[in-house]
Amino acid sequence: MRVPLSWLREYVDLPATETGRDVQAKLISAGLEVETVEQLGDGLKGPLVVGQVLTIEELEGFKKPIRFCTVNVGTANGTGEPQEIVCGARNFAVGDKVVVVLPGAELPGGFAISARKTYGRTSHGMICSSDELGMGDDGTKGIIVLPPETEVGKDAIELLELVDEVLDIAVTANRGDCLSIRGVARETAIAYGLPLRDPALLDVPGPNAYGYPVQVSDPFGCDRFTARTVSGLSPEARSPIWLKRRLQKVGMRPISLAVDITNYVMMELGQPLHAYDRKLVQGTIGVRRAGEGEEIVTLDGAKRKLHSEDLVITDDRGPIGLAGVMGGANTEIADHEEGEGTTDVVIEAAHFDAVSIARTARRHKLSSEASRRFERGVDPAAAAAAAQRTVDLLVLLAGGTADAGVTEVVAPSAPHTITVPADHPDKVAGVEYGRETVVRRLQQVGCDVYGQDELIVTVPSWRPDLTEVNDLAEEVIRLEGYENLPSTLPKPPSGRGLTHRQRLHRRVGRALAGAGYVEAPNYPFIGEQVFDQLLLEADDSARRVVKLTNPLNDEEPALRTTLLPGLLGALRRNDGRGSHDLALFETGLVFLPRAEQQVAAALPVDRRPTDEEIADLNAALPEQPRHVAAVLAGAREQAGWWGKGRPADWADAVEAARAVAREAGVELVVRGGQYGPWHPGRCAELVVVADGAEKVVGHAGELHPRVAKAFGLPARTCAMELDLDALEAVGDDTPQAPAISTFPVATQDVALVVDRFVPHADVEAALREGAGALLEAIRLFDVYENAEQLGDGKKSLAYALRFRAGDRTLTVDEASAARDAAVALAGERTGAVLRG
């Protein structure tokens, strides 16, 4: 909401020394978000005067039309002689009154004016447009043409009110009253402790039987409808300068006198209005819900198909306007320049249901100044005053005559009353305001207050946001100043800290960050087409998703069952921006629907829910285990003087999974597998053993080329994902001190020949089990394939075995026996033979 300070001063007698910045500080302290204070005319210096065009000479031989004009500026130029000016605009003629800036002046933006030679003539000044003076859009896109009665030589800075300050207020959704000069003036008056001259306090005639016929069929959607008629408007009447300038300052474009007046009154009082050409309205004006399939052409020229919930204004033909949003083109006020012009108008000032208007505006993607106000709350009691104000201005400025008939349809309603303890604001704020302060502040915002310890508060019609006791407490607190609330730090109870689960999540994050991964949290929303891109089977459990009723993005209506889509999207974006060596990770919840879907009951708001009610609510929620995932692409080790470096590969993804498992105190079994997005030959299945049973907790490896192509990823992108909650359930992360032996180690190396398809993990497991308790460590240090030496389909795996006893020095025979037992079991299970 843009609020000119000059307009605000009409209703509040602010001190003459108060600037826009001062008012901004006061209103911010009172709880309004005043974002900026615009200095209109900043840097503008005269002489800037009214001139009359005497002659126009068309200059030939140039690429664009150029005119050489002489303009009478009176004595403003010091000589009284006509001023010679070169101008390229064409929307003015001889005899027109225009705005002339003379040499020595300066326009906004530091544009100095001087006599200069151009197009073969000397131009002594400039004929101005509204853009050049920083006035805003006046609809002409050209030179300002003033009314014929404007005095030549008059100071145009004062005439056009070019110097002003405009406060730009971000009005929150609950403060619709501040979408008007009246509402902001009320807040200003309270902030300064000054009286308010309420522009809505007008003498309004009562309704009678002579008014224009109106029938409201939906009193819930429209609880108040006022209609007034003005006849005999002069089609030639134009909006005066002061009216146009005020509309421009609040950000609206002047259109025609009748429309400008309705817009002016809306900005002044906050009540949207609409003017119908009486000659175009056929029969009774009605308010009802639209019939399914009805259509209307709105003022913007768009043909709209109506919904059965839309509230419409009708006449005998059908819809003539979308109630509270936009009027119809079939009753539009006609301008004199477009034809005969409108001489008789019917003024509508109504109050519509906020929810209905908001839904209609969103349904038709048609937000207007009227709908913005109705959906935030409009004062229903201001409708009659707004209609009267509009009638008065039409009579004054257009020479019309107000008809005696007054129509007012009002649905019975009672003012909203709230009972609140007098000390309730004290308890909310932790400050002793006292009853007198509470009563005084509530009365300042327009409430009627009665009672002593229990206050009976009647809310004013312009504050529909005040619905319960805490709203009243907030009014007292904000007007007393949020900055005056004491700052009290909470005292945490002793003996509490992070839970075991929280500590594990932090350790996992630190471990991956220490390994060079960057955390990249993502939104938990996905589209179901992503499962096709991940190559998941049609019956894969990950395809069962929880869908949102009201998603932020219609293309992502479901909650994720895997972390990979978000991480892969982050990797793609960073790779596209030039970061090609990437290692990203995320820990977050995934959402798995339960086998039996339950509908959660609505919890009560007047008491604390019972433990059973909370348990039922939790039972209806999807399962939400926490996963950890990582993705890699590009170089894992950079090349330099130290070496060639190497690219990230599947082994790095497996190692990331092992690092997570170590933090959870879990021994991870890694074996070959095949699942969805991973390359069939480069996918590791990650398994833990719990209570003697194996459980798959994740996968790691290189992504399938088709997945990389579908997501737009670099070739050979790798990834891993683990169920972190499953690791926590089976793990024991109690710190274990390492056992340090005083006895020497015995090292034995073995090279085993196995079939090429036999996994190294199976061979290692057999060696580990066969070697027994004396085996301290085992390490694969060489893989060799040579068909001539080993045979077709064979490979050699070389292992270093470390043996040690805790109570003695092992003999060579003991170490060799353990080695032979390990090799024997490996041969039995995997067909391994010693390489000769």
PDB file of C-alpha atoms in Angstrom, residues 544 546 592-602 612-623:
ATOM      1  CA  ARG A 544       4.265 -46.636  -3.064  1.00  0.00           C
ATOM      2  CA  VAL A 546       2.329 -40.624   0.193  1.00  0.00           C
ATOM      3  CA  LEU A 592       6.753 -44.892   3.505  1.00  0.00           C
ATOM      4  CA  PRO A 593       2.985 -45.462   3.560  1.00  0.00           C
ATOM      5  CA  ARG A 594       1.735 -47.996   6.068  1.00  0.00           C
ATOM      6  CA  ALA A 595       0.147 -51.229   4.922  1.00  0.00           C
ATOM      7  CA  GLU A 596      -3.172 -50.166   6.449  1.00  0.00           C
ATOM      8  CA  GLN A 597      -4.101 -46.579   5.713  1.00  0.00           C
ATOM      9  CA  GLN A 598      -5.799 -44.716   8.554  1.00  0.00           C
ATOM     10  CA  VAL A 599      -7.524 -41.348   8.554  1.00  0.00           C
ATOM     11  CA  ALA A 600      -6.389 -39.071  11.359  1.00  0.00           C
ATOM     12  CA  ALA A 601      -9.153 -37.569  13.466  1.00  0.00           C
ATOM     13  CA  ALA A 602      -9.234 -33.786  13.915  1.00  0.00           C
ATOM     14  CA  GLU A 612      -4.632 -41.854  23.071  1.00  0.00           C
ATOM     15  CA  GLU A 613      -5.599 -39.140  20.568  1.00  0.00           C
ATOM     16  CA  ILE A 614      -1.954 -38.316  19.929  1.00  0.00           C
ATOM     17  CA  ALA A 615      -1.159 -42.017  19.520  1.00  0.00           C
ATOM     18  CA  ASP A 616      -3.981 -42.397  16.984  1.00  0.00           C
ATOM     19  CA  LEU A 617      -2.656 -39.392  15.078  1.00  0.00           C
ATOM     20  CA  ASN A 618       0.866 -40.833  15.014  1.00  0.00           C
ATOM     21  CA  ALA A 619      -0.490 -44.192  13.874  1.00  0.00           C
ATOM     22  CA  ALA A 620      -2.064 -42.500  10.850  1.00  0.00           C
ATOM     23  CA  LEU A 621       1.215 -40.905   9.803  1.00  0.00           C
ATOM     24  CA  PRO A 622       3.498 -42.694   7.323  1.00  0.00           C
ATOM     25  CA  GLU A 623       6.645 -44.398   8.551  1.00  0.00           C
TER      26      GLU A 623
END
